[in-house]
Structures are given as structure tokens and as C-alpha cells.
Coordinates of C-alpha atoms in Angstrom, one line a residue:
T115 CA 13.2 -42.9 -1.5
T116 CA 11.6 -39.7 -2.8
P117 CA 14.1 -39.4 -5.7
A118 CA 13.4 -42.9 -6.9
A119 CA 9.6 -42.5 -6.5
T120 CA 9.8 -39.2 -8.4
K121 CA 11.5 -40.9 -11.4
F122 CA 9.0 -43.6 -11.3
Y123 CA 6.0 -41.3 -11.3
R124 CA 7.4 -39.1 -14.0
S125 CA 7.9 -42.1 -16.2
L126 CA 4.2 -42.9 -16.0
P127 CA 2.4 -39.5 -16.3
D128 CA -1.0 -40.9 -17.3
Q129 CA -1.1 -43.4 -14.5
T130 CA 0.0 -41.0 -11.9
A131 CA -2.6 -38.4 -12.9
R132 CA -5.2 -41.1 -12.5
L133 CA -3.7 -42.1 -9.1
R134 CA -3.9 -38.5 -8.0
Q135 CA -7.6 -38.3 -9.0
D136 CA -8.4 -41.5 -7.2
L137 CA -6.7 -40.3 -4.1
L138 CA -8.4 -37.0 -4.2
A139 CA -11.8 -38.5 -4.9
H140 CA -11.5 -40.8 -1.9
R141 CA -9.8 -38.3 0.4
A142 CA -6.9 -40.7 0.8
T143 CA -3.2 -40.1 1.1
L144 CA -0.1 -42.2 0.6
E145 CA 2.8 -41.0 2.6
W146 CA 5.5 -42.4 0.3
L147 CA 4.3 -40.6 -2.8
P148 CA 6.8 -37.8 -3.9
Q149 CA 4.3 -35.2 -2.8
E150 CA 6.4 -32.2 -3.7
T151 CA 7.0 -33.5 -7.3
I152 CA 3.3 -34.4 -7.8
V153 CA 2.0 -31.2 -6.4
F154 CA 4.7 -29.1 -8.2
D155 CA 3.8 -30.6 -11.5
D156 CA 0.1 -29.9 -10.8
A157 CA 0.9 -26.3 -9.8
R158 CA 3.0 -25.8 -12.9
A159 CA 0.1 -27.1 -15.1
A160 CA -2.3 -24.8 -13.3
L161 CA -0.1 -21.8 -14.0
A162 CA 0.3 -22.8 -17.7
F163 CA -3.5 -23.0 -17.9
L164 CA -3.9 -19.6 -16.3
R165 CA -1.2 -18.2 -18.6
S166 CA -3.1 -19.5 -21.7
R167 CA -6.5 -18.3 -20.4
Y168 CA -5.3 -14.9 -19.2
P169 CA -2.2 -14.0 -21.3
S170 CA -2.0 -10.4 -20.1
A171 CA -2.5 -11.1 -16.4
R172 CA 0.3 -10.5 -14.0
R173 CA 1.8 -13.7 -12.5
W174 CA 1.8 -13.8 -8.7
V175 CA 2.1 -17.1 -6.9
A176 CA 1.0 -17.7 -3.3
G177 CA 1.0 -20.7 -1.0
F178 CA 0.2 -21.7 2.6
S179 CA 2.4 -24.0 4.7
F180 CA 3.4 -27.0 2.4
G181 CA 1.9 -25.0 -0.5
S182 CA 4.4 -22.2 0.2
A183 CA 7.3 -24.6 -0.6
I184 CA 5.6 -25.4 -3.9
A185 CA 5.0 -21.6 -4.5
A186 CA 8.6 -20.8 -3.8
R187 CA 9.9 -23.5 -6.2
L188 CA 7.3 -22.7 -8.9
S189 CA 8.1 -18.9 -8.7
A190 CA 11.8 -19.6 -9.1
A191 CA 11.2 -22.0 -12.1
E192 CA 8.9 -19.8 -14.1
P193 CA 10.5 -16.6 -15.4
D194 CA 7.3 -14.7 -15.8
V195 CA 6.3 -14.9 -12.1
E196 CA 6.6 -11.4 -10.7
R197 CA 6.1 -12.0 -7.0
V198 CA 5.6 -14.8 -4.4
I199 CA 3.5 -14.7 -1.3
L200 CA 4.4 -17.3 1.3
V201 CA 2.2 -17.9 4.3
A202 CA 3.6 -19.9 7.2
P203 CA 6.4 -21.5 5.2
P204 CA 7.6 -24.7 7.0
V205 CA 11.3 -24.2 6.7
R206 CA 12.0 -27.0 9.2
N207 CA 11.1 -29.7 6.7
R208 CA 10.9 -28.1 3.3
D209 CA 13.5 -26.6 0.9
F210 CA 13.3 -22.9 0.3
A211 CA 16.8 -22.6 -1.3
P212 CA 15.4 -21.1 -4.5
M213 CA 14.5 -18.0 -2.5
R214 CA 18.2 -17.4 -1.8
T215 CA 18.8 -16.3 -5.4
W216 CA 15.4 -15.4 -6.8
P217 CA 15.6 -11.7 -7.4
K218 CA 11.8 -10.8 -7.3
P219 CA 9.6 -9.7 -4.5
K220 CA 8.9 -12.1 -1.7
L221 CA 6.3 -11.5 1.0
V222 CA 6.2 -13.8 4.0
L223 CA 3.3 -13.7 6.5
Q224 CA 4.0 -15.6 9.7
G225 CA 2.3 -16.0 13.1
T226 CA 4.5 -15.5 16.1
N227 CA 3.0 -18.6 17.9
D228 CA 3.4 -21.0 14.9
D229 CA 4.6 -24.3 16.2
Q230 CA 5.0 -25.8 12.7
C231 CA 7.2 -22.9 11.6
P232 CA 8.7 -21.3 14.6
M233 CA 10.1 -17.8 14.2
A234 CA 13.4 -19.0 15.5
E235 CA 13.7 -21.3 12.5
L236 CA 12.2 -19.0 9.9
T237 CA 14.3 -15.9 10.8
P238 CA 17.7 -17.3 9.8
E239 CA 16.3 -18.9 6.7
F240 CA 14.5 -15.7 5.7
E241 CA 17.7 -13.7 6.3
S242 CA 19.5 -15.8 3.7
W243 CA 17.0 -15.0 0.9
A244 CA 17.7 -12.5 -1.8
E245 CA 16.2 -9.1 -1.8
P246 CA 13.6 -7.8 -2.2
K247 CA 11.8 -9.5 0.6
T248 CA 9.4 -8.6 3.4
L249 CA 8.6 -10.5 6.6
V250 CA 5.3 -9.6 8.2
T251 CA 4.5 -11.2 11.6
I252 CA 1.0 -11.5 13.0
E253 CA 1.3 -11.3 16.8
G254 CA -0.1 -14.2 18.6
A255 CA -1.1 -16.2 15.5
A256 CA -0.6 -19.9 15.4
H257 CA 0.0 -21.9 12.2
F258 CA -3.6 -21.6 10.9
F259 CA -4.0 -18.0 12.1
D260 CA -6.9 -19.0 14.3
A261 CA -8.7 -15.9 15.6
K262 CA -6.2 -13.8 13.8
L263 CA -7.6 -13.9 10.2
G264 CA -8.7 -10.2 10.5
P265 CA -5.2 -8.9 11.3
F266 CA -3.8 -11.4 8.7
G267 CA -6.1 -10.0 5.9
D268 CA -5.4 -6.4 6.9
R269 CA -1.7 -6.8 6.7
L270 CA -1.8 -8.8 3.4
K271 CA -3.9 -6.0 1.8
Q272 CA -1.6 -3.3 3.3
E273 CA 1.6 -5.0 2.0
L274 CA 0.2 -5.7 -1.5
A275 CA -1.6 -2.4 -2.0
P276 CA 1.3 -0.6 -3.6
A277 CA 1.9 -3.4 -6.1
V278 CA -1.8 -3.6 -6.9
E279 CA -2.1 0.1 -7.4
A280 CA 0.9 0.2 -9.6
S281 CA -0.8 -2.1 -12.1

């Protein structure tokens, strides 16, 4: 089970770090690894590195698809994260419960033709999240925003411009 595997990997941090490197180097995957735990720990380490390297920088976290679940969890776990940007969050098979109580800005960008995260599944989950939150839909976009990256980028810039200008 994922909880049991998670405990195992956390008990052997040096070996699991090596395993991750080996898997990445050989472009391999193992489906039974507790992916969310491993990737979350890596994301947390990356944020800690950036925090130490750029102590005065604002903390925004973003993720796409599976990465949006990691971004949501990381944002809720780290008090200095100011905003989260979630692109095509797969609410069907990932937990976004932390967004229900996290009181900071949440921006979600979602394609209307996404078969991995259909609007019919995203909408009720998004409605349960705490304010402030914004849902931006990209008409006709599928999960990878094929042929819709222009509108995606335009809307992302438009939504973030006030926050960027305020800094």
C-alpha cells in the first residue's frame, strides 16, 4: 500500500534518494512507489533551496496535472507560500483537500476539453475550496493545451499581472 511504502521510503532517506536518481537517469518508473510522498519531499527540498538562495523573493508555487496536486499540498504546508497556480488539476485521482481551508490566492487554469480532469469533476471540487480563488477556463483546450498555449499564456499573464505589479 502507499502508506506502508511511504513509511519504508521515509525510513531510508539516503537509499530512496539514490533510487530516485537511478530511476530518473534511466527514464524508468515503478508504479508502486509512493510517488506523491517522494515528489512532495523533493518539491519541499527545492523550495527550501530557493528560500535559502533568494531569501527576499516572494513564494509562489505552481504545478501542472500531477504536479498541481504536489503544488497544492506544498502550498498548504509551507506558511510563507503566498499563492498557488494549479494547471489542469486531476481532482479525479488526487487529493486537493488542503485547498478547502488554505486562505491564500489560488489560480486554476483548465481546458474545457480536458479528459483527464473534466470540468464536471473539477467544478464541484473547486467550489469547495476556500477563497480567494479564481478558475480560468481555456475554451477547447485538452489536458496538454495543444494548440491553445497562446490563449493559456495570455490568460495566465492577465490573471497574474495585478499581483506582479503590486510587488
